[in-house]
Amino acid sequence: MSDDISARLGRLSPEIQAMMGVYALYWKLEESFDSIETDLSHQECHMLIKLDAPKRMGVLAADMLTVPSTITATADALEQTGYLTRQRDPEDRRAWLLVLTEQGEEARNMLVTTAGELFRSASGLNSDETAEFARLARKIRDNIVKTGIPEGLKKCDS
Amino acid sequence: MSDDISARLGRLSPEIQAMMGVYALYWKLEESFDSIETDLSHQECHMLIKLDAPKRMGVLAADMLTVPSTITATADALEQTGYLTRQRDPEDRRAWLLVLTEQGEEARNMLVTTAGELFRSASGLNSDETAEFARLARKIRDNIVKTGIPEGLKKCDS
DNA sequence: TTGAATAGTTCATAATCTGAAGTATATTTC
DNA sequence: GAAATATACTTCAGATTATGAACTATTCAA
């Protein structure tokens, strides 16, 4: 079937092969997201998944590699539909902590579960391969977040 | 520094860890692309990289997991700026083959090289890890393309 | 206390993506 | 072999999304 594709990819550098895999997976996952959640945008899903604990908006911006105004818009949407609330950070009253409501927690659990299934079916990896891929992915993410987050934001992530 | 993040990620399922790594890498790479190529959009870069050989537009659409109209727009832009030409596929005169010009080949080589460097610096992986990550990424991509491309399109990929 | 830095918001703009309807060619059916 | 159907790509108008510059509120430093 796709032997031609595979054969030609074999000639490319590992980095490009890795990138093409990452792009294909990203695109496929984004496409799949459409089919499960009608009332949440992609960005809203991403934010929900990131909110495993209350976080400051600036931290989320760094974490999601986007700008504050995008976080504001997404948080507005999630707040209006009852998935989260804004609470002033007691340690710095300029900052907001985004805190999931019960409804938000439920939605997040569903999303995390569904996303896991999507990954499994999109990737086609067995559990050993998934574990190995996850290990490397975690390492990559650590490297990116480490080099991407401005110093001042890191302290408030927990 | 980001120990909190790492620690909490450790509690998530491998699938979610993998996804978060993939998303972080995708976002970071997209961000990095901005800094290297001023006269090409991201979609145009992606298409150039995919065009290691002449391909039909429908094949590209399937390959890039997008719709034909997007491919048309991107191909228009690349054709106008002299990076590729459209040639009728002799096997099916409804279809166009997108063929890189010399200028297109040069741009593609530059992109592939630069993208490799971007991956290396974004991921922070050593060459063994990169090879292993690439192996799994290739496997994932094969799975996605295999399940995502409509039967009728596959034949013309080579 | 004042000035500078930081956290988040607003809003207008721009870039992007899409899907439905259209054109041209190929294939199937009777 | 003519008509009907399917396929490959295009057009285009509208929807969605992302962004950055200017703004408010709070904190920090001198």
XYZ file of C-alpha atoms (C1' of nucleotides) in Angstrom:
376
model
C 0.000 0.000 0.000
C 2.060 2.892 1.275
C 5.363 1.189 0.615
C 6.452 3.949 -1.695
C 5.887 6.527 0.982
C 7.746 4.522 3.572
C 10.616 3.801 1.252
C 11.108 7.431 0.395
C 10.763 8.556 3.970
C 13.538 6.139 4.788
C 15.908 8.302 2.794
C 15.138 11.429 4.791
C 17.023 12.392 7.905
C 15.720 11.073 11.212
C 14.852 14.602 12.236
C 12.604 15.109 9.220
C 11.037 11.728 9.674
C 10.347 12.621 13.269
C 8.856 15.933 12.262
C 6.629 14.400 9.634
C 5.382 11.893 12.162
C 4.732 14.628 14.674
C 2.873 16.739 12.138
C 0.793 13.829 10.913
C -0.107 12.900 14.464
C -0.909 16.469 15.417
C -3.118 16.983 12.366
C -4.836 13.653 12.830
C -5.502 14.289 16.502
C -6.859 17.749 15.783
C -9.126 16.288 13.147
C -10.303 13.606 15.538
C -11.059 16.157 18.221
C -13.749 17.597 15.962
C -15.738 14.422 16.133
C -16.012 14.206 19.896
C -16.670 17.628 21.323
C -19.189 19.867 19.710
C -19.398 22.657 22.253
C -15.678 23.140 22.897
C -13.117 24.630 20.558
C -9.740 22.955 20.216
C -8.027 25.644 22.210
C -10.596 25.165 24.965
C -9.929 21.434 25.011
C -6.204 22.024 25.254
C -6.669 24.397 28.137
C -8.925 22.016 30.006
C -6.384 19.238 29.634
C -3.616 21.506 30.898
C -5.648 22.463 33.970
C -4.831 19.432 36.065
C -4.391 21.990 38.855
C -5.235 25.687 39.224
C -2.824 27.713 37.147
C -2.072 31.307 36.441
C -2.911 32.558 33.004
C 0.636 33.574 32.247
C 1.813 30.087 33.099
C -0.741 28.642 30.738
C 0.358 31.017 28.016
C 3.937 29.838 28.358
C 2.839 26.234 28.672
C 0.688 26.380 25.576
C 3.255 28.452 23.709
C 0.792 31.207 22.966
C 0.149 34.839 23.868
C -1.802 36.149 26.867
C -4.655 37.547 24.791
C -5.419 34.093 23.450
C -5.522 32.741 26.985
C -7.897 35.523 27.986
C -10.277 34.674 25.164
C -10.197 30.955 25.876
C -10.631 31.455 29.604
C -13.557 33.802 28.945
C -15.282 31.126 26.901
C -14.694 28.408 29.475
C -15.818 30.663 32.294
C -19.002 31.682 30.534
C -19.950 28.069 29.914
C -19.260 27.153 33.515
C -16.133 25.043 33.158
C -13.870 27.228 35.279
C -13.716 30.254 37.530
C -11.170 33.002 37.888
C -9.762 33.500 41.378
C -7.266 36.140 42.347
C -3.893 34.648 43.163
C -3.417 35.512 46.873
C 0.327 35.743 46.314
C -0.011 38.357 43.576
C -3.259 40.161 43.184
C -2.472 41.140 39.612
C -2.730 37.509 38.581
C -5.698 35.196 38.167
C -5.764 31.522 38.970
C -7.940 29.490 36.647
C -9.760 26.866 38.695
C -11.915 24.144 37.189
C -15.477 23.786 38.419
C -16.942 20.363 39.047
C -18.353 20.479 35.547
C -14.905 21.403 34.302
C -13.327 18.465 36.135
C -15.819 16.093 34.583
C -15.227 17.487 31.130
C -11.496 17.244 31.670
C -11.689 13.606 32.768
C -13.737 12.769 29.723
C -11.331 14.609 27.468
C -8.249 12.964 28.925
C -9.826 9.544 28.543
C -11.002 10.203 25.012
C -7.719 11.769 23.998
C -5.921 8.677 25.202
C -8.122 6.530 23.023
C -7.605 8.833 20.074
C -3.866 8.586 20.496
C -4.017 4.827 20.678
C -6.063 4.451 17.540
C -4.253 7.153 15.575
C -0.769 5.961 16.453
C -1.358 2.239 16.232
C 1.445 1.682 18.738
C 1.373 -1.139 21.259
C 1.781 -0.321 24.930
C 5.551 -0.816 25.041
C 6.034 1.442 22.064
C 3.629 3.967 23.541
C 5.574 3.998 26.784
C 8.828 4.537 24.945
C 7.328 7.224 22.758
C 5.871 8.905 25.847
C 9.247 8.830 27.560
C 10.904 10.623 24.680
C 7.957 12.983 24.259
C 8.195 13.934 27.933
C 11.883 14.591 27.522
C 11.224 16.782 24.505
C 8.485 18.678 26.274
C 10.695 19.280 29.298
C 13.340 20.702 27.023
C 10.903 22.984 25.248
C 9.195 24.263 28.365
C 12.541 24.753 30.059
C 13.899 26.854 27.236
C 10.621 28.548 26.419
C 9.223 29.759 29.717
C 10.533 33.071 30.987
C 12.148 32.711 34.408
C 9.600 34.806 36.210
C 6.703 32.555 35.420
C 8.034 29.233 36.508
C 7.600 29.619 40.239
C 3.825 29.805 40.117
C 3.143 26.684 38.180
C 2.302 24.397 41.063
C 12.829 24.441 37.719
C 10.095 22.596 35.889
C 10.201 19.699 38.311
C 6.631 20.312 39.313
C 5.515 20.013 35.726
C 7.493 16.846 35.193
C 6.286 15.311 38.420
C 2.670 15.936 37.596
C 3.028 14.775 34.043
C 4.379 11.553 35.464
C 0.951 10.851 36.886
C -0.772 11.163 33.534
C -1.255 8.251 31.190
C 1.511 7.591 28.667
C -0.878 8.519 25.886
C -1.521 11.963 27.346
C 2.153 12.481 28.032
C 2.860 11.566 24.446
C 0.208 13.947 23.200
C 1.464 16.820 25.304
C 4.949 16.246 23.997
C 3.691 16.138 20.446
C 1.693 19.323 20.891
C 4.560 21.161 22.550
C 6.907 20.103 19.775
C 4.440 21.018 17.052
C 3.775 24.434 18.547
C 7.439 25.098 19.132
C 8.400 24.076 15.625
C 5.655 26.213 14.127
C 6.870 29.131 16.191
C 10.436 28.545 15.072
C 9.417 28.418 11.438
C 8.422 32.071 11.684
C 11.969 33.102 12.316
C 13.516 31.531 9.250
C 11.290 32.068 6.251
C 9.712 35.407 5.652
C 8.245 34.897 2.204
C 6.680 31.480 2.763
C 3.650 30.651 4.870
C 3.737 27.589 7.081
C 1.433 25.672 4.802
C 3.728 26.520 1.898
C 6.736 25.209 3.822
C 4.916 21.997 4.612
C 3.990 21.484 1.021
C 7.526 22.095 -0.193
C 8.862 19.545 2.269
C 6.297 16.994 1.136
C 7.262 17.482 -2.514
C 10.283 15.217 -2.540
C 8.842 14.005 -5.850
C 6.069 15.262 -8.138
C 2.727 14.552 -6.563
C -0.894 14.906 -7.387
C -2.814 17.484 -5.465
C -5.280 14.977 -4.119
C -2.421 12.899 -2.773
C -1.007 15.945 -1.050
C -4.397 16.728 0.434
C -4.597 13.271 1.922
C -0.969 13.383 2.985
C -1.341 16.715 4.707
C -4.718 15.752 6.122
C -6.429 18.735 4.609
C -9.036 19.538 1.958
C -8.411 20.085 -1.768
C -9.268 23.778 -1.675
C -6.451 24.413 0.762
C -4.043 22.600 -1.530
C -5.210 24.707 -4.455
C -4.551 27.929 -2.571
C -1.125 26.820 -1.400
C -0.136 25.541 -4.824
C -1.312 28.817 -6.389
C 0.960 30.756 -4.079
C 3.966 28.512 -4.715
C 3.355 28.576 -8.452
C 3.090 32.352 -8.580
C 6.349 32.784 -6.721
C 8.077 30.297 -9.007
C 8.638 27.377 -6.657
C 6.615 24.836 -8.616
C 4.698 24.210 -11.807
C 1.485 22.367 -12.504
C 1.688 19.614 -15.097
C -1.185 17.475 -16.258
C -0.856 13.909 -15.080
C -0.571 11.902 -18.324
C -2.345 9.009 -16.649
C -5.368 11.077 -15.748
C -5.867 14.403 -17.369
C -8.203 15.602 -14.644
C -5.318 15.632 -12.229
C -2.344 17.954 -11.833
C 1.125 16.928 -10.828
C 2.926 19.504 -8.739
C 6.551 19.631 -9.817
C 9.206 21.678 -8.076
C 11.239 24.107 -10.123
C 14.964 24.440 -9.557
C 14.215 27.322 -7.237
C 11.727 25.085 -5.464
C 14.293 22.342 -5.044
C 16.754 24.768 -3.541
C 14.160 26.139 -1.157
C 13.182 22.616 -0.201
C 16.760 21.608 0.538
C 17.223 24.658 2.693
C 13.973 23.978 4.515
C 14.747 20.334 5.151
C 18.148 21.243 6.511
C 16.846 24.039 8.679
C 13.927 21.989 9.908
C 16.361 19.308 10.996
C 18.283 21.830 13.017
C 15.092 23.195 14.519
C 14.085 19.724 15.578
C 17.448 19.067 17.131
C 17.481 22.245 19.179
C 13.793 22.104 20.129
C 13.826 18.466 21.167
C 17.190 18.383 22.887
C 17.484 14.691 22.048
C 20.804 13.051 21.286
C 21.214 11.130 18.059
C 20.268 7.748 19.500
C 17.125 9.133 21.016
C 16.342 10.987 17.817
C 16.706 7.787 15.828
C 14.400 5.935 18.184
C 11.882 8.765 18.196
C 12.026 8.882 14.405
C 11.435 5.146 14.198
C 8.277 5.403 16.272
C 7.181 8.578 14.498
C 7.528 6.829 11.155
C 5.458 3.944 12.427
C 2.782 6.344 13.623
C 2.754 8.217 10.355
C 2.453 5.014 8.369
C -0.525 4.059 10.473
C -2.198 7.409 10.013
C -1.613 7.652 6.298
C -2.702 4.055 5.823
C -5.982 4.603 7.632
C -6.509 8.147 6.406
C -5.944 8.073 2.676
C -8.881 7.005 0.540
C -8.039 3.922 -1.486
C -8.312 5.607 -4.844
C -5.549 8.074 -4.182
C -2.777 5.806 -3.042
C -1.714 4.475 -6.411
C -0.493 7.786 -7.695
C 1.793 8.721 -4.875
C 5.065 7.661 -6.415
C 6.311 58.226 46.857
C 7.409 57.825 42.401
C 8.755 55.207 38.374
C 9.351 50.897 36.213
C 7.937 46.207 35.614
C 4.451 42.664 35.454
C -0.414 40.255 34.905
C -4.041 40.287 32.404
C -7.693 42.676 29.098
C -9.650 44.849 24.996
C -10.265 45.272 20.365
C -9.450 45.853 15.578
C -7.017 43.502 12.137
C -5.074 39.933 9.536
C -4.239 35.345 8.397
C -6.272 30.969 7.655
C -9.396 27.399 6.774
C -13.433 25.480 4.972
C -17.350 23.722 2.387
C -20.660 24.232 -1.251
C -21.209 24.951 -5.990
C -18.807 24.888 -10.515
C -15.692 23.016 -14.579
C -13.339 19.448 -16.881
C -12.135 14.772 -17.504
C -12.795 9.769 -16.677
C -15.570 5.726 -15.974
C -19.630 2.999 -15.861
C -23.991 1.513 -17.471
C -27.431 0.438 -20.462
C -21.733 4.839 -27.906
C -24.544 8.089 -25.342
C -26.052 9.248 -20.944
C -25.315 9.138 -16.203
C -22.240 9.044 -12.549
C -17.843 9.703 -10.284
C -13.527 11.991 -9.734
C -9.874 15.944 -9.707
C -9.396 20.251 -8.977
C -11.050 25.338 -8.599
C -13.598 29.351 -7.033
C -15.239 32.128 -3.619
C -17.650 33.932 0.195
C -18.002 33.437 4.948
C -16.502 31.701 9.487
C -13.077 30.949 12.624
C -8.949 31.946 14.812
C -4.790 34.158 16.235
C -2.305 38.266 17.108
C -0.217 42.476 18.830
C -0.557 47.208 20.345
C -2.574 50.062 23.647
C -4.835 49.919 28.164
C -5.926 49.002 33.530
C -4.537 47.220 37.844
C -1.116 45.643 40.911
C 3.573 44.939 42.541
C 8.335 45.966 43.170
C 12.479 48.881 43.575
C 14.855 53.022 44.649
